[in-house]
């Protein structure tokens, strides 16, 4: 499975989240398309957003591969008999710089996608995404645990 694009906001869970886990064109898209339709997004707007998503995914792919490589290096450092704290911190600095660039790119894409929509459409989508997030949080409080977190080898 491929890593989700970091900047597929509207078609993958909204202006700040992500629903899909396999990149463009995989599962989760039908639900987002339904949300876009319910918000009154036209097929033309949806197509523009899909094109931005694809462009962003293609641009981010090398950086995501680089991040994956850095994570593998971190695991190797942590699995060594003697852990080199300096090397671990240098690696963390590289990961943070790369994450910052990915975040910057994601924010730009989110802005561009949001500009395709009217203020009313953005408000409707935001309300739907809030509702979806509340449902997901409700599930976490009732036995479902989020993945990752502090101390996890992510």
Short mmCIF file of N, CA and C in Angstrom, two decimals:
data_model
loop_
_atom_site.label_atom_id
_atom_site.label_comp_id
_atom_site.label_asym_id
_atom_site.label_seq_id
_atom_site.Cartn_x
_atom_site.Cartn_y
_atom_site.Cartn_z
N UNK A 1 0.84 -1.19 0.00
CA UNK A 1 0.00 0.00 0.00
C UNK A 1 0.87 1.23 0.00
N UNK A 2 0.42 2.25 -0.68
CA UNK A 2 1.16 3.48 -0.73
C UNK A 2 0.72 4.38 0.40
N UNK A 3 1.61 5.33 0.76
CA UNK A 3 1.29 6.30 1.78
C UNK A 3 0.34 7.33 1.20
N UNK A 4 -0.64 7.81 1.97
CA UNK A 4 -1.57 8.79 1.44
C UNK A 4 -0.87 10.10 1.12
N UNK A 5 -1.35 10.82 0.15
CA UNK A 5 -0.76 12.11 -0.12
C UNK A 5 -1.00 13.01 1.07
N UNK A 6 0.00 13.78 1.47
CA UNK A 6 -0.17 14.62 2.64
C UNK A 6 -1.07 15.79 2.36
N UNK A 7 -1.38 16.03 1.12
CA UNK A 7 -2.08 17.24 0.77
C UNK A 7 -3.31 16.96 -0.07
N UNK A 8 -4.01 15.94 0.26
CA UNK A 8 -5.23 15.62 -0.48
C UNK A 8 -6.42 15.99 0.38
N UNK A 9 -6.50 17.25 0.80
CA UNK A 9 -7.43 17.62 1.84
C UNK A 9 -8.89 17.46 1.49
N UNK A 10 -9.35 18.02 0.41
CA UNK A 10 -10.77 18.02 0.12
C UNK A 10 -11.27 16.65 -0.29
N UNK A 11 -10.48 15.93 -1.06
CA UNK A 11 -10.95 14.64 -1.55
C UNK A 11 -10.58 13.51 -0.60
N UNK A 12 -9.86 13.79 0.45
CA UNK A 12 -9.46 12.75 1.38
C UNK A 12 -9.75 13.14 2.82
N UNK A 13 -10.88 13.74 3.06
CA UNK A 13 -11.25 13.95 4.45
C UNK A 13 -11.32 15.39 4.84
N UNK A 14 -11.23 16.29 3.94
CA UNK A 14 -11.48 17.67 4.26
C UNK A 14 -10.28 18.56 4.21
N UNK A 15 -10.48 19.76 4.70
CA UNK A 15 -9.46 20.78 4.58
C UNK A 15 -8.28 20.52 5.51
N UNK A 16 -8.33 19.54 6.35
CA UNK A 16 -7.21 19.31 7.22
C UNK A 16 -6.95 17.86 7.53
N UNK A 17 -7.78 16.97 7.11
CA UNK A 17 -7.61 15.57 7.47
C UNK A 17 -7.39 14.72 6.25
N UNK A 18 -7.40 13.42 6.48
CA UNK A 18 -7.25 12.51 5.36
C UNK A 18 -8.01 11.25 5.67
N UNK A 19 -8.74 10.77 4.68
CA UNK A 19 -9.51 9.55 4.87
C UNK A 19 -8.84 8.40 4.15
N UNK A 20 -8.38 8.65 2.95
CA UNK A 20 -7.83 7.57 2.14
C UNK A 20 -6.44 7.20 2.62
N UNK A 21 -6.06 5.98 2.39
CA UNK A 21 -4.76 5.52 2.82
C UNK A 21 -3.98 4.91 1.67
N UNK A 22 -4.44 5.04 0.47
CA UNK A 22 -3.78 4.37 -0.64
C UNK A 22 -3.48 5.30 -1.80
N UNK A 23 -3.54 6.59 -1.58
CA UNK A 23 -3.25 7.50 -2.67
C UNK A 23 -4.49 7.75 -3.52
N UNK A 24 -4.31 8.52 -4.57
CA UNK A 24 -5.44 8.90 -5.40
C UNK A 24 -6.16 7.71 -6.01
N UNK A 25 -7.47 7.83 -6.10
CA UNK A 25 -8.26 6.86 -6.83
C UNK A 25 -8.60 5.59 -6.07
N UNK A 26 -8.31 5.52 -4.81
CA UNK A 26 -8.56 4.29 -4.05
C UNK A 26 -9.80 4.49 -3.17
N UNK A 27 -9.98 3.54 -2.22
CA UNK A 27 -11.17 3.58 -1.37
C UNK A 27 -11.28 4.92 -0.64
N UNK A 28 -12.48 5.25 -0.22
CA UNK A 28 -12.71 6.51 0.48
C UNK A 28 -13.17 7.62 -0.44
N UNK A 29 -12.89 7.49 -1.70
CA UNK A 29 -13.24 8.56 -2.63
C UNK A 29 -14.75 8.69 -2.80
N UNK A 30 -15.47 7.58 -2.79
CA UNK A 30 -16.93 7.66 -2.96
C UNK A 30 -17.58 8.47 -1.84
N UNK A 31 -17.14 8.24 -0.62
CA UNK A 31 -17.69 9.00 0.51
C UNK A 31 -17.40 10.48 0.39
N UNK A 32 -16.19 10.80 -0.04
CA UNK A 32 -15.85 12.22 -0.18
C UNK A 32 -16.62 12.83 -1.34
N UNK A 33 -16.77 12.08 -2.42
CA UNK A 33 -17.55 12.59 -3.55
C UNK A 33 -18.99 12.86 -3.12
N UNK A 34 -19.52 11.99 -2.26
CA UNK A 34 -20.88 12.19 -1.76
C UNK A 34 -20.96 13.47 -0.91
N UNK A 35 -19.93 13.69 -0.08
CA UNK A 35 -19.90 14.91 0.73
C UNK A 35 -19.82 16.15 -0.17
N UNK A 36 -18.97 16.08 -1.19
CA UNK A 36 -18.83 17.21 -2.11
C UNK A 36 -20.17 17.48 -2.80
N UNK A 37 -20.83 16.42 -3.23
CA UNK A 37 -22.12 16.57 -3.89
C UNK A 37 -23.15 17.18 -2.93
N UNK A 38 -23.17 16.70 -1.69
CA UNK A 38 -24.10 17.24 -0.69
C UNK A 38 -23.83 18.71 -0.37
N UNK A 39 -22.59 19.14 -0.57
CA UNK A 39 -22.24 20.54 -0.34
C UNK A 39 -22.53 21.40 -1.56
N UNK A 40 -23.01 20.78 -2.64
CA UNK A 40 -23.33 21.53 -3.84
C UNK A 40 -22.15 21.80 -4.76
N UNK A 41 -21.10 21.00 -4.62
CA UNK A 41 -19.91 21.16 -5.47
C UNK A 41 -20.24 20.60 -6.85
N UNK A 42 -19.98 21.39 -7.87
CA UNK A 42 -20.28 20.98 -9.23
C UNK A 42 -19.26 19.96 -9.73
N UNK A 43 -19.63 19.21 -10.77
CA UNK A 43 -18.65 18.27 -11.35
C UNK A 43 -17.39 19.00 -11.84
N UNK A 44 -17.54 20.20 -12.34
CA UNK A 44 -16.38 20.96 -12.82
C UNK A 44 -15.46 21.31 -11.65
N UNK A 45 -16.04 21.74 -10.53
CA UNK A 45 -15.24 22.06 -9.36
C UNK A 45 -14.53 20.81 -8.83
N UNK A 46 -15.27 19.72 -8.79
CA UNK A 46 -14.72 18.46 -8.30
C UNK A 46 -13.56 18.03 -9.18
N UNK A 47 -13.69 18.18 -10.47
CA UNK A 47 -12.62 17.80 -11.39
C UNK A 47 -11.37 18.67 -11.18
N UNK A 48 -11.57 19.96 -10.97
CA UNK A 48 -10.42 20.84 -10.69
C UNK A 48 -9.72 20.42 -9.40
N UNK A 49 -10.51 20.06 -8.41
CA UNK A 49 -9.94 19.63 -7.14
C UNK A 49 -9.18 18.31 -7.30
N UNK A 50 -9.74 17.40 -8.07
CA UNK A 50 -9.08 16.13 -8.34
C UNK A 50 -7.74 16.35 -9.06
N UNK A 51 -7.72 17.29 -10.00
CA UNK A 51 -6.48 17.58 -10.72
C UNK A 51 -5.42 18.15 -9.77
N UNK A 52 -5.84 19.04 -8.88
CA UNK A 52 -4.90 19.57 -7.88
C UNK A 52 -4.38 18.45 -6.98
N UNK A 53 -5.29 17.58 -6.58
CA UNK A 53 -4.90 16.46 -5.72
C UNK A 53 -3.85 15.60 -6.41
N UNK A 54 -4.09 15.27 -7.65
CA UNK A 54 -3.16 14.42 -8.39
C UNK A 54 -1.80 15.10 -8.54
N UNK A 55 -1.82 16.37 -8.87
CA UNK A 55 -0.59 17.13 -9.02
C UNK A 55 0.18 17.16 -7.69
N UNK A 56 -0.53 17.37 -6.60
CA UNK A 56 0.11 17.43 -5.29
C UNK A 56 0.70 16.08 -4.90
N UNK A 57 -0.04 15.02 -5.17
CA UNK A 57 0.41 13.67 -4.86
C UNK A 57 1.70 13.36 -5.62
N UNK A 58 1.73 13.69 -6.89
CA UNK A 58 2.91 13.43 -7.70
C UNK A 58 4.11 14.23 -7.20
N UNK A 59 3.86 15.47 -6.79
CA UNK A 59 4.94 16.31 -6.28
C UNK A 59 5.46 15.79 -4.95
N UNK A 60 4.57 15.29 -4.10
CA UNK A 60 4.96 14.85 -2.75
C UNK A 60 5.55 13.44 -2.72
N UNK A 61 5.30 12.66 -3.74
CA UNK A 61 5.74 11.26 -3.72
C UNK A 61 7.23 11.10 -3.40
N UNK A 62 8.14 11.84 -4.06
CA UNK A 62 9.57 11.66 -3.72
C UNK A 62 9.87 12.04 -2.27
N UNK A 63 9.22 13.08 -1.77
CA UNK A 63 9.45 13.47 -0.39
C UNK A 63 8.92 12.43 0.58
N UNK A 64 7.79 11.80 0.23
CA UNK A 64 7.25 10.74 1.08
C UNK A 64 8.18 9.53 1.08
N UNK A 65 8.75 9.22 -0.06
CA UNK A 65 9.72 8.12 -0.13
C UNK A 65 10.94 8.46 0.72
N UNK A 66 11.38 9.69 0.65
CA UNK A 66 12.51 10.13 1.46
C UNK A 66 12.18 10.00 2.96
N UNK A 67 10.96 10.39 3.34
CA UNK A 67 10.54 10.29 4.73
C UNK A 67 10.53 8.83 5.17
N UNK A 68 10.03 7.96 4.32
CA UNK A 68 10.01 6.53 4.63
C UNK A 68 11.44 6.02 4.87
N UNK A 69 12.37 6.46 4.03
CA UNK A 69 13.77 6.06 4.20
C UNK A 69 14.35 6.57 5.52
N UNK A 70 14.01 7.79 5.89
CA UNK A 70 14.49 8.34 7.16
C UNK A 70 13.92 7.57 8.34
N UNK A 71 12.67 7.16 8.24
CA UNK A 71 12.06 6.37 9.31
C UNK A 71 12.75 5.01 9.44
N UNK A 72 13.11 4.42 8.33
CA UNK A 72 13.84 3.15 8.37
C UNK A 72 15.21 3.33 9.01
N UNK A 73 15.87 4.44 8.68
CA UNK A 73 17.17 4.73 9.30
C UNK A 73 17.02 4.89 10.81
N UNK A 74 15.95 5.55 11.25
CA UNK A 74 15.72 5.75 12.68
C UNK A 74 15.54 4.39 13.36
N UNK A 75 14.78 3.50 12.75
CA UNK A 75 14.57 2.18 13.35
C UNK A 75 15.89 1.42 13.46
N UNK A 76 16.74 1.55 12.45
CA UNK A 76 18.05 0.88 12.50
C UNK A 76 18.90 1.45 13.62
N UNK A 77 18.89 2.77 13.76
CA UNK A 77 19.66 3.40 14.84
C UNK A 77 19.17 2.92 16.21
N UNK A 78 17.86 2.83 16.35
CA UNK A 78 17.29 2.43 17.63
C UNK A 78 17.46 0.94 17.92
N UNK A 79 17.69 0.16 16.88
CA UNK A 79 17.87 -1.29 17.06
C UNK A 79 19.33 -1.65 17.29
N UNK A 80 20.24 -0.69 17.13
CA UNK A 80 21.67 -0.97 17.29
C UNK A 80 22.00 -1.29 18.75
N UNK A 81 23.05 -2.10 18.96
CA UNK A 81 23.47 -2.40 20.33
C UNK A 81 23.81 -1.13 21.13
N UNK A 82 24.46 -0.18 20.47
CA UNK A 82 24.78 1.11 21.07
C UNK A 82 24.05 2.18 20.27
N UNK A 83 23.21 2.95 20.91
CA UNK A 83 22.44 3.97 20.20
C UNK A 83 23.25 5.26 20.16
N UNK A 84 23.44 5.76 18.94
CA UNK A 84 24.16 7.01 18.72
C UNK A 84 23.16 8.16 18.83
N UNK A 85 23.15 8.80 19.99
CA UNK A 85 22.18 9.88 20.25
C UNK A 85 22.36 11.04 19.26
N UNK A 86 23.59 11.38 18.94
CA UNK A 86 23.85 12.47 18.00
C UNK A 86 23.29 12.17 16.61
N UNK A 87 23.50 10.95 16.15
CA UNK A 87 22.97 10.55 14.84
C UNK A 87 21.45 10.54 14.86
N UNK A 88 20.88 10.09 15.98
CA UNK A 88 19.43 10.07 16.12
C UNK A 88 18.85 11.48 16.05
N UNK A 89 19.49 12.42 16.73
CA UNK A 89 19.02 13.81 16.70
C UNK A 89 19.20 14.44 15.31
N UNK A 90 20.30 14.14 14.64
CA UNK A 90 20.52 14.66 13.29
C UNK A 90 19.45 14.12 12.34
N UNK A 91 19.10 12.87 12.52
CA UNK A 91 18.06 12.26 11.70
C UNK A 91 16.70 12.92 11.99
N UNK A 92 16.44 13.17 13.28
CA UNK A 92 15.20 13.84 13.65
C UNK A 92 15.12 15.23 13.01
N UNK A 93 16.23 15.94 12.99
CA UNK A 93 16.25 17.26 12.36
C UNK A 93 15.90 17.17 10.87
N UNK A 94 16.44 16.15 10.20
CA UNK A 94 16.12 15.95 8.77
C UNK A 94 14.63 15.64 8.59
N UNK A 95 14.11 14.77 9.47
CA UNK A 95 12.69 14.41 9.38
C UNK A 95 11.81 15.65 9.60
N UNK A 96 12.16 16.46 10.57
CA UNK A 96 11.35 17.64 10.87
C UNK A 96 11.39 18.65 9.72
N UNK A 97 12.55 18.82 9.11
CA UNK A 97 12.65 19.73 7.96
C UNK A 97 11.80 19.22 6.80
N UNK A 98 11.84 17.93 6.57
CA UNK A 98 11.05 17.35 5.50
C UNK A 98 9.55 17.44 5.82
N UNK A 99 9.19 17.15 7.06
CA UNK A 99 7.78 17.26 7.48
C UNK A 99 7.30 18.70 7.33
N UNK A 100 8.15 19.66 7.64
CA UNK A 100 7.78 21.06 7.50
C UNK A 100 7.51 21.41 6.04
N UNK A 101 8.35 20.91 5.14
CA UNK A 101 8.14 21.16 3.71
C UNK A 101 6.85 20.51 3.23
N UNK A 102 6.61 19.28 3.65
CA UNK A 102 5.38 18.59 3.26
C UNK A 102 4.16 19.34 3.79
N UNK A 103 4.24 19.83 5.01
CA UNK A 103 3.15 20.59 5.61
C UNK A 103 2.91 21.90 4.85
N UNK A 104 3.99 22.56 4.49
CA UNK A 104 3.87 23.81 3.72
C UNK A 104 3.19 23.55 2.39
N UNK A 105 3.59 22.48 1.71
CA UNK A 105 2.98 22.12 0.43
C UNK A 105 1.51 21.75 0.61
N UNK A 106 1.21 21.00 1.67
CA UNK A 106 -0.18 20.61 1.95
C UNK A 106 -1.05 21.84 2.18
N UNK A 107 -0.53 22.78 2.94
CA UNK A 107 -1.29 24.01 3.22
C UNK A 107 -1.56 24.78 1.94
N UNK A 108 -0.58 24.85 1.05
CA UNK A 108 -0.78 25.54 -0.22
C UNK A 108 -1.86 24.85 -1.05
N UNK A 109 -1.82 23.53 -1.09
CA UNK A 109 -2.83 22.79 -1.84
C UNK A 109 -4.21 22.98 -1.23
N UNK A 110 -4.28 22.94 0.09
CA UNK A 110 -5.56 23.15 0.76
C UNK A 110 -6.12 24.53 0.41
N UNK A 111 -5.26 25.52 0.40
CA UNK A 111 -5.68 26.87 0.04
C UNK A 111 -6.21 26.89 -1.40
N UNK A 112 -5.47 26.30 -2.32
CA UNK A 112 -5.88 26.30 -3.72
C UNK A 112 -7.20 25.56 -3.91
N UNK A 113 -7.37 24.45 -3.19
CA UNK A 113 -8.62 23.69 -3.31
C UNK A 113 -9.77 24.48 -2.71
N UNK A 114 -9.54 25.12 -1.58
CA UNK A 114 -10.59 25.90 -0.94
C UNK A 114 -11.03 27.06 -1.83
N UNK A 115 -10.10 27.61 -2.61
CA UNK A 115 -10.42 28.72 -3.50
C UNK A 115 -11.34 28.30 -4.64
N UNK A 116 -11.39 27.02 -4.93
CA UNK A 116 -12.28 26.52 -5.98
C UNK A 116 -13.73 26.57 -5.52
N UNK A 117 -13.92 26.46 -4.21
CA UNK A 117 -15.27 26.40 -3.63
C UNK A 117 -15.78 27.78 -3.25
N UNK A 118 -17.09 27.89 -3.18
CA UNK A 118 -17.69 29.12 -2.67
C UNK A 118 -17.62 29.10 -1.15
N UNK A 119 -17.76 30.26 -0.50
CA UNK A 119 -17.78 30.27 0.97
C UNK A 119 -18.89 29.36 1.53
N UNK A 120 -20.02 29.31 0.87
CA UNK A 120 -21.12 28.46 1.34
C UNK A 120 -20.75 26.98 1.25
N UNK A 121 -20.12 26.59 0.15
CA UNK A 121 -19.71 25.20 -0.01
C UNK A 121 -18.67 24.83 1.05
N UNK A 122 -17.72 25.73 1.32
CA UNK A 122 -16.71 25.46 2.35
C UNK A 122 -17.37 25.30 3.71
N UNK A 123 -18.35 26.14 4.01
CA UNK A 123 -19.04 26.05 5.30
C UNK A 123 -19.78 24.72 5.42
N UNK A 124 -20.44 24.28 4.36
CA UNK A 124 -21.16 23.01 4.39
C UNK A 124 -20.19 21.84 4.58
N UNK A 125 -19.08 21.86 3.84
CA UNK A 125 -18.09 20.79 3.96
C UNK A 125 -17.51 20.76 5.37
N UNK A 126 -17.19 21.93 5.90
CA UNK A 126 -16.62 22.01 7.24
C UNK A 126 -17.58 21.39 8.26
N UNK A 127 -18.86 21.72 8.15
CA UNK A 127 -19.86 21.17 9.08
C UNK A 127 -19.92 19.65 8.95
N UNK A 128 -19.89 19.13 7.73
CA UNK A 128 -19.92 17.68 7.53
C UNK A 128 -18.67 17.01 8.09
N UNK A 129 -17.52 17.66 7.90
CA UNK A 129 -16.28 17.09 8.40
C UNK A 129 -16.24 17.12 9.93
N UNK A 130 -16.76 18.18 10.52
CA UNK A 130 -16.84 18.25 11.98
C UNK A 130 -17.68 17.09 12.52
N UNK A 131 -18.82 16.87 11.87
CA UNK A 131 -19.69 15.77 12.27
C UNK A 131 -18.96 14.43 12.16
N UNK A 132 -18.24 14.24 11.07
CA UNK A 132 -17.50 12.99 10.86
C UNK A 132 -16.42 12.82 11.92
N UNK A 133 -15.71 13.90 12.25
CA UNK A 133 -14.67 13.83 13.27
C UNK A 133 -15.26 13.50 14.64
N UNK A 134 -16.42 14.08 14.95
CA UNK A 134 -17.08 13.78 16.22
C UNK A 134 -17.43 12.31 16.30
N UNK A 135 -17.93 11.75 15.20
CA UNK A 135 -18.26 10.32 15.19
C UNK A 135 -17.01 9.49 15.40
N UNK A 136 -15.91 9.87 14.77
CA UNK A 136 -14.67 9.12 14.92
C UNK A 136 -14.16 9.23 16.36
N UNK A 137 -14.22 10.42 16.95
CA UNK A 137 -13.80 10.59 18.34
C UNK A 137 -14.68 9.77 19.26
N UNK A 138 -15.96 9.73 18.98
CA UNK A 138 -16.89 8.94 19.78
C UNK A 138 -16.46 7.47 19.76
N UNK A 139 -16.06 6.97 18.61
CA UNK A 139 -15.60 5.60 18.49
C UNK A 139 -14.34 5.35 19.31
N UNK A 140 -13.44 6.34 19.35
CA UNK A 140 -12.21 6.19 20.11
C UNK A 140 -12.51 6.13 21.60
N UNK A 141 -13.50 6.84 22.06
CA UNK A 141 -13.85 6.82 23.48
C UNK A 141 -14.51 5.51 23.87
N UNK A 142 -14.99 4.77 22.90
CA UNK A 142 -15.70 3.53 23.20
C UNK A 142 -14.92 2.31 22.75
N UNK A 143 -13.63 2.29 23.07
CA UNK A 143 -12.85 1.09 22.86
C UNK A 143 -11.93 1.09 21.66
N UNK A 144 -12.18 1.95 20.68
CA UNK A 144 -11.28 2.00 19.53
C UNK A 144 -10.11 2.90 19.91
N UNK A 145 -8.91 2.47 19.60
CA UNK A 145 -7.74 3.24 19.97
C UNK A 145 -7.09 3.82 18.72
N UNK A 146 -6.67 5.10 18.78
CA UNK A 146 -5.96 5.67 17.64
C UNK A 146 -4.59 5.01 17.49
N UNK A 147 -4.10 4.97 16.29
CA UNK A 147 -2.80 4.37 16.04
C UNK A 147 -1.72 5.43 16.24
N UNK A 148 -0.52 4.99 16.55
CA UNK A 148 0.61 5.90 16.71
C UNK A 148 0.59 6.54 18.08
N UNK A 149 1.26 7.67 18.17
CA UNK A 149 1.29 8.38 19.43
C UNK A 149 2.71 8.47 19.97
N UNK A 150 2.87 9.17 21.09
CA UNK A 150 4.20 9.35 21.66
C UNK A 150 4.87 8.01 21.93
N UNK A 151 6.13 7.96 21.60
CA UNK A 151 6.90 6.76 21.88
C UNK A 151 6.77 5.67 20.83
N UNK A 152 5.86 5.83 19.89
CA UNK A 152 5.69 4.79 18.86
C UNK A 152 6.75 4.98 17.79
N UNK A 153 7.20 3.89 17.22
CA UNK A 153 8.12 3.95 16.08
C UNK A 153 7.29 4.16 14.84
N UNK A 154 7.08 5.40 14.50
CA UNK A 154 6.21 5.72 13.38
C UNK A 154 7.03 6.01 12.15
#
